[in-house]
Coordinates of C-alpha atoms and ligand atoms in Angstrom, one line a residue:
X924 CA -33.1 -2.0 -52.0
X925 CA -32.3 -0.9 -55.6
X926 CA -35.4 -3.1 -57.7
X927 CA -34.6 -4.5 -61.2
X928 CA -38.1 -6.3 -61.3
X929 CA -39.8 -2.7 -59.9
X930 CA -43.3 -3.7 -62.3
X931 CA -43.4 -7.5 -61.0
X932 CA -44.7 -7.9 -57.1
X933 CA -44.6 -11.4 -56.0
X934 CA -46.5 -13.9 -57.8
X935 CA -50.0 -15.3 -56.1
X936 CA -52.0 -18.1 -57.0
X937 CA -54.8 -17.3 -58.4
X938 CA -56.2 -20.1 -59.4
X939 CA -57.1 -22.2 -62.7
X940 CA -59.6 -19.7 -64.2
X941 CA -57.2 -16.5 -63.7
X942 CA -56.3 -14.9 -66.9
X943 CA -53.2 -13.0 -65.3
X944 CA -50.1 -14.2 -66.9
X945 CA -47.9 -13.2 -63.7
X946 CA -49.9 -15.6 -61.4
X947 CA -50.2 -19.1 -61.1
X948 CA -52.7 -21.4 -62.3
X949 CA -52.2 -24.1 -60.5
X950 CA -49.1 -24.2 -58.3
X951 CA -50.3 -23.1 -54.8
X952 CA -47.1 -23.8 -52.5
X953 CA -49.6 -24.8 -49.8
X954 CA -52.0 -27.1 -51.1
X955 CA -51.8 -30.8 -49.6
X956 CA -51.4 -33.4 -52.2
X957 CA -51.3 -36.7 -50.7
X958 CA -50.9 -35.2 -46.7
X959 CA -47.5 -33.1 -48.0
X960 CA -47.7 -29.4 -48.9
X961 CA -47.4 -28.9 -53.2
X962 CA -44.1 -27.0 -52.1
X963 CA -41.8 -30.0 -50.1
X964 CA -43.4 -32.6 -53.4
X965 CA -41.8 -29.8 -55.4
X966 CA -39.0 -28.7 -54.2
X967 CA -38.1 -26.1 -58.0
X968 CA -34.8 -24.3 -58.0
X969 CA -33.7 -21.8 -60.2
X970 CA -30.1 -22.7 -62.3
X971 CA -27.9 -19.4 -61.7
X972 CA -26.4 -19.8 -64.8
X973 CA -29.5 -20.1 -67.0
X974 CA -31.2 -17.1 -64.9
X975 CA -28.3 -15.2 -64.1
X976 CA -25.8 -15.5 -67.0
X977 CA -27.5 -16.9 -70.0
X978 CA -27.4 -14.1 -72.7
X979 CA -29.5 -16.5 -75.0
X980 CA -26.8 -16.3 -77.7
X981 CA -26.5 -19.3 -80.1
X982 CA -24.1 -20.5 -82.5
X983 CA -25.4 -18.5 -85.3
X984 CA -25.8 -14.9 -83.3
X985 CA -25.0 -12.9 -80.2
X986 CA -26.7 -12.8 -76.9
X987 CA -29.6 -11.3 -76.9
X988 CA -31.0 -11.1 -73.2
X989 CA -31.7 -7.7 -71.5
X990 CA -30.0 -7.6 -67.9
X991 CA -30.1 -4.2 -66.8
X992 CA -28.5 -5.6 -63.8
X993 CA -24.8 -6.7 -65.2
X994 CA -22.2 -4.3 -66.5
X995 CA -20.9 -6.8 -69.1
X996 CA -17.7 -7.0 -67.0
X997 CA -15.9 -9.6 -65.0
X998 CA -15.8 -7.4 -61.7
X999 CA -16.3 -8.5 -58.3
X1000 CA -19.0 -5.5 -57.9
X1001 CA -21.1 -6.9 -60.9
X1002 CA -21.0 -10.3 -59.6
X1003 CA -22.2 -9.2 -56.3
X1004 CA -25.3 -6.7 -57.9
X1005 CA -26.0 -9.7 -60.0
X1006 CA -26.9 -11.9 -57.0
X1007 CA -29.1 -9.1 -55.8
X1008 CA -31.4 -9.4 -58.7
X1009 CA -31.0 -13.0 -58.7
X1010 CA -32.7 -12.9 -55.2
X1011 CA -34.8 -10.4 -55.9
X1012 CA -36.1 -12.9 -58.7
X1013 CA -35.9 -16.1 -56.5
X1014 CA -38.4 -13.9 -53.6
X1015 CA -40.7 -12.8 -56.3
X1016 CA -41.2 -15.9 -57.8
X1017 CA -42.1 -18.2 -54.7
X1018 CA -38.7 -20.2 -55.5
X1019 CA -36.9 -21.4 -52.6
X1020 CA -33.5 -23.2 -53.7
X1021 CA -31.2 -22.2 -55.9
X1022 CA -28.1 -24.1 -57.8
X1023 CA -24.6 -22.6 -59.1
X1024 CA -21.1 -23.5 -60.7
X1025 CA -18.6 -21.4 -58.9
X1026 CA -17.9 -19.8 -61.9
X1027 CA -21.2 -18.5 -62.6
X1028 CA -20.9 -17.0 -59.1
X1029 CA -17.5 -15.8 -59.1
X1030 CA -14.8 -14.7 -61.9
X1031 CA -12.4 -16.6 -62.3
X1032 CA -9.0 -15.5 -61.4
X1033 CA -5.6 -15.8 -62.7
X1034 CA -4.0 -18.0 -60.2
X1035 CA -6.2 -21.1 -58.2
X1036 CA -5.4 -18.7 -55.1
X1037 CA -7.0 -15.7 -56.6
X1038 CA -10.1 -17.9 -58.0
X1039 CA -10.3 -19.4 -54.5
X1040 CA -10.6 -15.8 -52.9
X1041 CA -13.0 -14.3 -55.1
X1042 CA -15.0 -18.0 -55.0
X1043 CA -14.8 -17.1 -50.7
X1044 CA -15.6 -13.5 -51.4
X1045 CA -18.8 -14.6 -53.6
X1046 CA -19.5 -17.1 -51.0
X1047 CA -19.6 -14.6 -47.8
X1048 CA -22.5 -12.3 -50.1
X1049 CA -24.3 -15.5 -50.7
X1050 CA -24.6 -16.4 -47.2
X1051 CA -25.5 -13.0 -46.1
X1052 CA -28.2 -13.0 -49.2
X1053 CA -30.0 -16.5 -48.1
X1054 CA -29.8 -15.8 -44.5
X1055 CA -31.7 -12.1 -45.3
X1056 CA -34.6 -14.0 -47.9
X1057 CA -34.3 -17.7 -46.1
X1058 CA -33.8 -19.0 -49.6
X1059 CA -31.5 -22.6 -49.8
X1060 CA -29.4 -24.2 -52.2
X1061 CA -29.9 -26.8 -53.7
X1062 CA -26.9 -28.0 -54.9
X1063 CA -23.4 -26.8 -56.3
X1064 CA -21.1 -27.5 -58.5
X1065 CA -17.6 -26.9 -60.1
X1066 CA -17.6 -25.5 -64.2
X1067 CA -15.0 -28.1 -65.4
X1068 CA -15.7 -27.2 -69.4
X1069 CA -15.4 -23.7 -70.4
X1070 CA -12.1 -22.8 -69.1
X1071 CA -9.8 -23.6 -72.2
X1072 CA -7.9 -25.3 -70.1
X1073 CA -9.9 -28.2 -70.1
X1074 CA -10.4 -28.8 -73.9
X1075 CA -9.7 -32.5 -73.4
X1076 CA -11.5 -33.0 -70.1
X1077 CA -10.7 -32.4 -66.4
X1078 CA -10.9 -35.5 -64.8
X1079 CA -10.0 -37.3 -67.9
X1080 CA -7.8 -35.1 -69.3
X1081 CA -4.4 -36.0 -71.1
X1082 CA -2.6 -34.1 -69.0
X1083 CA -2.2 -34.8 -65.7
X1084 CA -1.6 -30.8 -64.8
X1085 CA -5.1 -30.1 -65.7
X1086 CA -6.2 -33.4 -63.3
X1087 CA -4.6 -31.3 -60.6
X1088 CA -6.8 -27.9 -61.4
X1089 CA -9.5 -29.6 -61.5
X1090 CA -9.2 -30.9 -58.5
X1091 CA -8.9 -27.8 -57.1
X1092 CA -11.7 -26.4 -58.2
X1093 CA -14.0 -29.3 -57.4
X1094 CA -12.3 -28.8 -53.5
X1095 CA -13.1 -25.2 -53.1
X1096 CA -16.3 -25.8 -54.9
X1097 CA -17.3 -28.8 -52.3
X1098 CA -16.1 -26.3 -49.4
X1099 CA -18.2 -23.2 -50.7
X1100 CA -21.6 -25.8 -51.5
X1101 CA -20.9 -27.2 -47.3
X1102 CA -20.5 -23.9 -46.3
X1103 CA -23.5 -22.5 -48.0
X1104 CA -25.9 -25.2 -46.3
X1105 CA -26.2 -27.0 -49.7
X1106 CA -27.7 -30.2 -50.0
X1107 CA -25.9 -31.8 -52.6
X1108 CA -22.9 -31.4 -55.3
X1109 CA -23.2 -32.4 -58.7
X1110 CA -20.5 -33.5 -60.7
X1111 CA -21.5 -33.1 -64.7
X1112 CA -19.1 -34.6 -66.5
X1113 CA -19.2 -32.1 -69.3
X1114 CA -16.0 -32.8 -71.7
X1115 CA -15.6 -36.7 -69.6
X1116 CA -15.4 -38.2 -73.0
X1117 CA -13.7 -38.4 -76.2
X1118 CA -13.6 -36.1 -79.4
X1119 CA -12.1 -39.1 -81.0
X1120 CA -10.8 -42.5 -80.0
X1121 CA -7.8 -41.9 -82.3
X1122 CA -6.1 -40.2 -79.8
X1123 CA -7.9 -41.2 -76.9
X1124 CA -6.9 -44.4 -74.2
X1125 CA -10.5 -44.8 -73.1
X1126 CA -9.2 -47.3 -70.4
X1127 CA -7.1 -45.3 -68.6
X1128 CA -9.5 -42.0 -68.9
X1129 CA -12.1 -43.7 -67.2
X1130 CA -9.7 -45.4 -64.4
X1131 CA -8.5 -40.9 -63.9
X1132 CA -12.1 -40.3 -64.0
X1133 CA -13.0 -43.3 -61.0
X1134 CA -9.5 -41.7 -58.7
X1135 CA -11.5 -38.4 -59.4
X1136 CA -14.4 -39.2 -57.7
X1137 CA -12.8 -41.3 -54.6
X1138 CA -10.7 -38.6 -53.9
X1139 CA -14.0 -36.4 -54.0
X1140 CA -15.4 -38.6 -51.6
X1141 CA -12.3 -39.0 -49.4
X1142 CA -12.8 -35.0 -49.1
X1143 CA -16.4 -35.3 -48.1
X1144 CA -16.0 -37.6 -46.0
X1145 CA -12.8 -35.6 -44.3
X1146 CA -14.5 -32.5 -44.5
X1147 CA -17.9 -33.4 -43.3
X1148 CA -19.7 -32.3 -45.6
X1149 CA -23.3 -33.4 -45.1
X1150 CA -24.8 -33.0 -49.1
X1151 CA -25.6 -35.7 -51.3
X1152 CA -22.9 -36.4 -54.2
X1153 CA -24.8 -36.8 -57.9
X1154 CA -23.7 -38.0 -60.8
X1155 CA -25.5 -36.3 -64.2
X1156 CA -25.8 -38.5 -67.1
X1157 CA -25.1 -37.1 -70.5
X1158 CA -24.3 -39.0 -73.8
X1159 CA -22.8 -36.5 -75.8
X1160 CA -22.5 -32.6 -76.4
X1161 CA -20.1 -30.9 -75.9
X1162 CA -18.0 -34.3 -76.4
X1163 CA -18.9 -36.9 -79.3
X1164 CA -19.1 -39.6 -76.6
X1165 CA -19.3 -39.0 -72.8
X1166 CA -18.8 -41.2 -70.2
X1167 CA -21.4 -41.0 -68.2
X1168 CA -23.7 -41.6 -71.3
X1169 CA -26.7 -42.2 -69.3
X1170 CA -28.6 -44.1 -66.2
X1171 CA -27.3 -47.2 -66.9
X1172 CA -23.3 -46.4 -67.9
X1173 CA -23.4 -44.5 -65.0
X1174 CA -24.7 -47.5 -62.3
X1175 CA -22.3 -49.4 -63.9
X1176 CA -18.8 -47.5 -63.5
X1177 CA -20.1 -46.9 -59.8
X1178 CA -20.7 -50.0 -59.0
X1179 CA -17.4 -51.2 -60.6
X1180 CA -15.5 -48.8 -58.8
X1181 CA -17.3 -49.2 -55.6
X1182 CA -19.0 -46.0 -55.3
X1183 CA -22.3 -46.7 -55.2
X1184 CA -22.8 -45.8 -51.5
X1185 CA -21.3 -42.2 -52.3
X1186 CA -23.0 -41.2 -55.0
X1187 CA -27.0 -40.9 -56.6
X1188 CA -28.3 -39.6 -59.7
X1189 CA -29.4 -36.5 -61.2
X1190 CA -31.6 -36.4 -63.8
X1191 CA -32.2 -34.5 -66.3
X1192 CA -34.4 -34.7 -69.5
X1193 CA -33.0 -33.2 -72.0
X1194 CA -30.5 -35.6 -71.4
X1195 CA -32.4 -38.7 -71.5
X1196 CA -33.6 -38.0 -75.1
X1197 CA -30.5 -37.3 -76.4
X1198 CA -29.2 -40.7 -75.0
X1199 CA -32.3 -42.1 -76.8
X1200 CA -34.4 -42.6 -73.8
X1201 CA -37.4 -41.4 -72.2
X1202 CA -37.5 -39.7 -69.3
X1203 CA -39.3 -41.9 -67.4
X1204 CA -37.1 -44.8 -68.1
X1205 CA -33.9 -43.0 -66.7
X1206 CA -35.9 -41.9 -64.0
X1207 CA -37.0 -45.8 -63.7
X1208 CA -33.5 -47.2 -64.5
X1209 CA -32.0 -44.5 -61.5
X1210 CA -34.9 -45.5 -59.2
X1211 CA -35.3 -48.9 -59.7
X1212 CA -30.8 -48.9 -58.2
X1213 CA -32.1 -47.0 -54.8
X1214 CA -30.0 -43.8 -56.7
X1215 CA -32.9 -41.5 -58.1
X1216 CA -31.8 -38.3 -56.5
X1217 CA -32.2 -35.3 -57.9
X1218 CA -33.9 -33.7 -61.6
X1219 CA -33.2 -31.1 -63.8
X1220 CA -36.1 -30.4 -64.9
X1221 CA -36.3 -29.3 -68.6
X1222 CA -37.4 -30.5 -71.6
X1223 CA -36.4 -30.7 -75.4
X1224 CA -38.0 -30.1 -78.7
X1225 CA -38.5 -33.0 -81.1
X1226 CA -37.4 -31.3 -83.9
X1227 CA -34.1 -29.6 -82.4
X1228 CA -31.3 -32.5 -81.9
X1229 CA -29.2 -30.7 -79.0
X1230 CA -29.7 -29.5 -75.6
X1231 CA -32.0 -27.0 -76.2
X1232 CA -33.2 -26.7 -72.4
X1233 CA -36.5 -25.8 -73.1
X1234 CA -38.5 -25.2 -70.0
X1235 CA -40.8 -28.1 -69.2
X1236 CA -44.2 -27.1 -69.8
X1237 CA -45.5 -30.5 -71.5
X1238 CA -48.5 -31.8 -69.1
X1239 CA -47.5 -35.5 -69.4
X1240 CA -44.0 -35.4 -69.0
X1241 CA -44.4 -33.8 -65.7
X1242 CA -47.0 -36.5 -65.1
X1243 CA -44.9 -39.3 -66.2
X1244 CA -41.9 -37.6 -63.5
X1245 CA -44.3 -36.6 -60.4
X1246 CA -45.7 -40.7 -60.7
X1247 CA -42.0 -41.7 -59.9
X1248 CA -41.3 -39.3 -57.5
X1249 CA -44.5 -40.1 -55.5
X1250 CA -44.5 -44.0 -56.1
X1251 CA -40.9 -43.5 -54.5
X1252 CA -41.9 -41.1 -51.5
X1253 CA -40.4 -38.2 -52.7
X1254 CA -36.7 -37.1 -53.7
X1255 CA -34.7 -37.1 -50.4
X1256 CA -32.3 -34.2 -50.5
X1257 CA -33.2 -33.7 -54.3
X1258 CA -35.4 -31.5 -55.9
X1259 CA -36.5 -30.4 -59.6
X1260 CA -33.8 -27.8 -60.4
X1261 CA -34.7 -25.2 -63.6
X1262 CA -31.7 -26.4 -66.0
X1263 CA -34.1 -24.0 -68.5
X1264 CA -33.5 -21.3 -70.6
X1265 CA -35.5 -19.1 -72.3
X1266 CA -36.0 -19.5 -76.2
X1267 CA -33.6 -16.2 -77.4
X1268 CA -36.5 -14.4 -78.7
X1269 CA -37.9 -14.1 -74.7
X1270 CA -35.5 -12.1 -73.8
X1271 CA -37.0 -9.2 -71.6
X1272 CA -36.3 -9.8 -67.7
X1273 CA -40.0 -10.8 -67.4
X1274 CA -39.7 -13.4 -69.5
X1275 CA -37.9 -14.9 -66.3
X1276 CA -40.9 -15.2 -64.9
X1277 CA -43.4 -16.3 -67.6
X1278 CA -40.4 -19.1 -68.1
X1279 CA -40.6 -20.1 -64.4
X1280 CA -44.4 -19.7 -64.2
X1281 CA -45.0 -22.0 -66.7
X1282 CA -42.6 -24.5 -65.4
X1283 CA -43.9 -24.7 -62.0
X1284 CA -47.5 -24.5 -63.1
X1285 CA -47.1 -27.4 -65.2
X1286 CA -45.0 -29.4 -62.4
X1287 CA -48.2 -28.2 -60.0
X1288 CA -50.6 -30.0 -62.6
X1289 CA -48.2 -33.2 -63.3
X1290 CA -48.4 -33.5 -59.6
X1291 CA -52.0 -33.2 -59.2
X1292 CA -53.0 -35.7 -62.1
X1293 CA -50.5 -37.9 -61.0
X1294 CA -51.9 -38.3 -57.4
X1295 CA -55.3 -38.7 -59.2
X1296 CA -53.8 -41.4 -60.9
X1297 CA -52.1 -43.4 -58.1
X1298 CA -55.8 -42.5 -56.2
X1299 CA -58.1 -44.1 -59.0
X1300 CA -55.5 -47.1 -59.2
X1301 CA -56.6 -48.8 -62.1
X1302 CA -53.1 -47.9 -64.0
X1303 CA -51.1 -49.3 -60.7
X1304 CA -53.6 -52.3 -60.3
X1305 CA -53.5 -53.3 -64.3
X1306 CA -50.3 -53.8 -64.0
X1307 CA -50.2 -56.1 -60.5
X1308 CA -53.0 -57.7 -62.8
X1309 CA -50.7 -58.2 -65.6
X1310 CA -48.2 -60.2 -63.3
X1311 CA -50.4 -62.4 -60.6
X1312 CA -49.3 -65.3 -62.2
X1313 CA -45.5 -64.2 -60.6
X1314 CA -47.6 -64.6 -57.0
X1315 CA -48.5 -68.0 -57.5
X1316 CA -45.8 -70.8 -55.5
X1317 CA -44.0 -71.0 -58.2
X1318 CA -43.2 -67.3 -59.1
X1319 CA -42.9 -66.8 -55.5
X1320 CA -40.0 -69.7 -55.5
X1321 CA -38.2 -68.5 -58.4
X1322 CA -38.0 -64.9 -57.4
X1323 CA -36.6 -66.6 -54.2
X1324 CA -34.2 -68.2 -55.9
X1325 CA -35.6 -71.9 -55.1
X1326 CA -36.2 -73.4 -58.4
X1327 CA -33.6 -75.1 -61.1
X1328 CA -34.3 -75.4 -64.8
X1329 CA -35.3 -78.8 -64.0
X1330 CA -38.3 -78.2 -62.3
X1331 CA -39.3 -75.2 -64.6
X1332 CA -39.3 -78.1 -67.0
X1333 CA -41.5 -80.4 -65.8
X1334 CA -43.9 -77.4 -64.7
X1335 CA -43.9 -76.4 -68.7
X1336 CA -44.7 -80.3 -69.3
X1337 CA -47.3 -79.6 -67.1
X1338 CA -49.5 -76.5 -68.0
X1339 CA -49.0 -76.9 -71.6
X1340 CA -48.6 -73.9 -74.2
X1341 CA -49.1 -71.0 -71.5
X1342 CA -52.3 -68.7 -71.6
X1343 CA -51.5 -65.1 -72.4
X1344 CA -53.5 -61.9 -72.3
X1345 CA -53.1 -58.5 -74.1
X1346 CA -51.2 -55.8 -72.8
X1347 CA -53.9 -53.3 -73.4
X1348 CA -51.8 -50.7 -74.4
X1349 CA -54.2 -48.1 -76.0
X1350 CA -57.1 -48.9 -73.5
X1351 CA -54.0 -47.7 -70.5
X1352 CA -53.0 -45.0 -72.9
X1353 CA -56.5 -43.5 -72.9
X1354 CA -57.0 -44.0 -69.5
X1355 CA -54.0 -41.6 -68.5
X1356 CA -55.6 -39.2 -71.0
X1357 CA -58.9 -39.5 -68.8
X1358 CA -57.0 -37.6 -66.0
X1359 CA -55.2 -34.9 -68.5
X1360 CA -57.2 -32.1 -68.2
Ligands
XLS642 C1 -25.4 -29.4 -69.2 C2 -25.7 -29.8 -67.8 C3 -25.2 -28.8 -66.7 C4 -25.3 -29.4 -65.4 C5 -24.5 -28.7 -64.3 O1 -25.9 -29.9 -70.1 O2 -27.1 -30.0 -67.7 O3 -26.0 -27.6 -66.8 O4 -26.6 -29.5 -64.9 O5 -23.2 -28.7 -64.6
NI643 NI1 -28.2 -30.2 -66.0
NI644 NI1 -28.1 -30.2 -69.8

């Protein structure tokens, strides 16, 4: 097989005190952190469109990636040679799943019919390709926001013709993930908003947008397709406003539209701070519903206002994330997918890997403090301290539901002005920073 990587062999661990840049530090795929090999806690995945077809360019200059492996053209032929250095990439990194919209994957064609048959024809070189490296996806997905065509949204579009595309695509794309073995289907809801509300009836979008995903559903459940169906919050960009704006907005229209069963969240976050969040709180927000699925892990950069997709190297957020996922027994069908690109000065195919390295490694270490942390117990147990008084007979009642205001009166007559503590902040602050290291 023709090598695009031929001066990279396949990355080892090598341990914390290695000062090879092409090995890990710290992620060994089988060390057992709390009885479960590092590799099922973190199940990473590499975004085909960040690896694959990311040139790196920005608004203010071209692309500037090397990829010795693409032609520049829209051919079948270079779509096929691309997936062989994509899994040339996925073996030598130690990178098991993989995540795609269709048309990263495939060009698209002039008709739906000839997008669907070069989608299929994609599809078929795919199967062959994870079936050769035993290498899974993830989850797919349907690009609903670069084709022109949907310059005023897909599912909330104005026009009703564009509706109907888009619900092609998101069939064929639903057929190709179920054929492929995925495990889930995201549905981003890139340009599900409004420019302006001048010209937009926000009402009747978001009613298009609620038929959109039942008739999703109806397909799933039709088709038997076995995957998980996400949601991925986003406030804004490319749209002023989007829909499913963030944790929260998103709960909210499923559980007004009765979909709640159907569909979980995915998480990413880069999106969390640009809906003004943390991380942790969507991930707390998504969790706290039962619907904490999936996470596209990335980070941004505090002085950069978009979605700059950096790749998440910062040691506590991926503490912060891996205490969720374990206090919740891991993600299910999910995983932490690479939404990541390089920085547009890294752009030499190795870079790939120093991007991913660093990625994983610092996932490996957020995982490893973060198991410290629940071990040691005195963040988990300060904050059962900070609420015993919620397990005496009368917190126990009114979380039951058993006490009226009445009562809650005469107990205040009763104990008087109330005896608070501090919320020791700092002291739990500097604690955490006890394990960073
Ligand atoms: C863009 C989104 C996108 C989704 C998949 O901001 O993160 O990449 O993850 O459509
Ligand atoms: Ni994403
Ligand atoms: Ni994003």
């Amino acid at each position: 097989m023709n090598s695009w990587f031929p001066d990279v062999p396949v990355i080892p661990f090598e341990g914390p005190d290695s000062r090879n840049p092409l090995s890990f530090r710290h992620y060994d795929a089988g060390e057992v952190i709390e009885g479960k090999p590092m590799r099922e806690h973190l199940k990473f995945a590499s975004a085909y469109w960040h690896t694959m077809r990311n040139g790196l360019d920005d608004p203010f200059g071209s692309a500037t990636a090397r990829m010795p492996w693409d032609d520049g053209t829209d051919s079948l032929e270079n779509a096929e040679q691309r997936i062989g250095a994509f899994f040339e990439f996925l073996e030598k990194i130690g990178i098991e799943y993989y995540c795609f919209h269709d048309r990263d994957v495939a060009p698209e064609g002039a008709t739906v019919e000839e997008s669907a048959r070069n989608l299929e024809h994609i599809a078929d070189v795919l199967d062959r390709y994870q079936n050769e490296t035993g290498k899974k996806l993830l989850w797919g997905t349907a690009c609903l926001f670069s084709h022109p065509r949907y310059v005023h949204g897909a599912a909330t579009s104005c026009s009703v013709d564009v509706f109907a595309h888009a619900g092609a695509q998101v069939r064929q794309a639903i057929d190709v993930t179920s054929r492929l073995g995925g495990s889930g289907y995201v549905f981003w809801g890139g340009r599900e908003g409004y420019s302006t509300l001048l010209n937009t009836d926000m009402p009747r979008e978001l009613a298009h947008l609620a038929r959109f995903l039942e008739m999703a559903v109806d397909y799933r459940n039709r088709s038997g397709f076995e995957g998980q169906f996400y949601i991925e919050p986003k406030p804004k960009e490319p749209t002023t406003h989007q829909y499913d704006f963030d944790a929260a907005a998103c709960l909210n229209f499923l559980r007004e539209h009765g979909l709640m069963d159907s569909f979980k969240l995915n998480i990413e976050t880069n999106h969390a701070t640009l809906a003004g969040h943390s991380m942790e709180h969507e991930l707390e927000t998504a969790a706290a519903a039962g619907a904490l699925g999936s996470i596209d892990a990335n980070m941004g950069h505090p002085q950069l206002g978009w979605d700059t997709d950096h790749f998440p190297t910062d040691i506590y957020l991926t503490t912060r994330i891996m205490r969720i996922v374990l206090a919740m027994g891991g993600l299910d069908q999910g995983g932490l997918n690479f939404d990541a690109k390089r920085r547009r000065g890294s752009f030499e195919p190795i870079d790939l890997f120093h991007a991913h390295i660093a990625g994983m490694d610092a996932f490996a270490r957020g995982l490893k403090i973060a198991a410290a942390i629940r071990e040691d117990r005195r963040l988990d147990d300060a904050v059962q301290i900070r609420y015993a008084s919620w397990d005496s007979d009368l917190g126990v009642s009114i979380e039951a539901g058993q006490v009226t205001l009445e009562e809650l009166e005469s107990h205040a007559k009763s104990v008087g002005e109330p005896d608070l503590s501090s919320g020791r902040e700092e002291m739990l602050e500097s604690i955490m920073n006890d394990f960073i290291r």
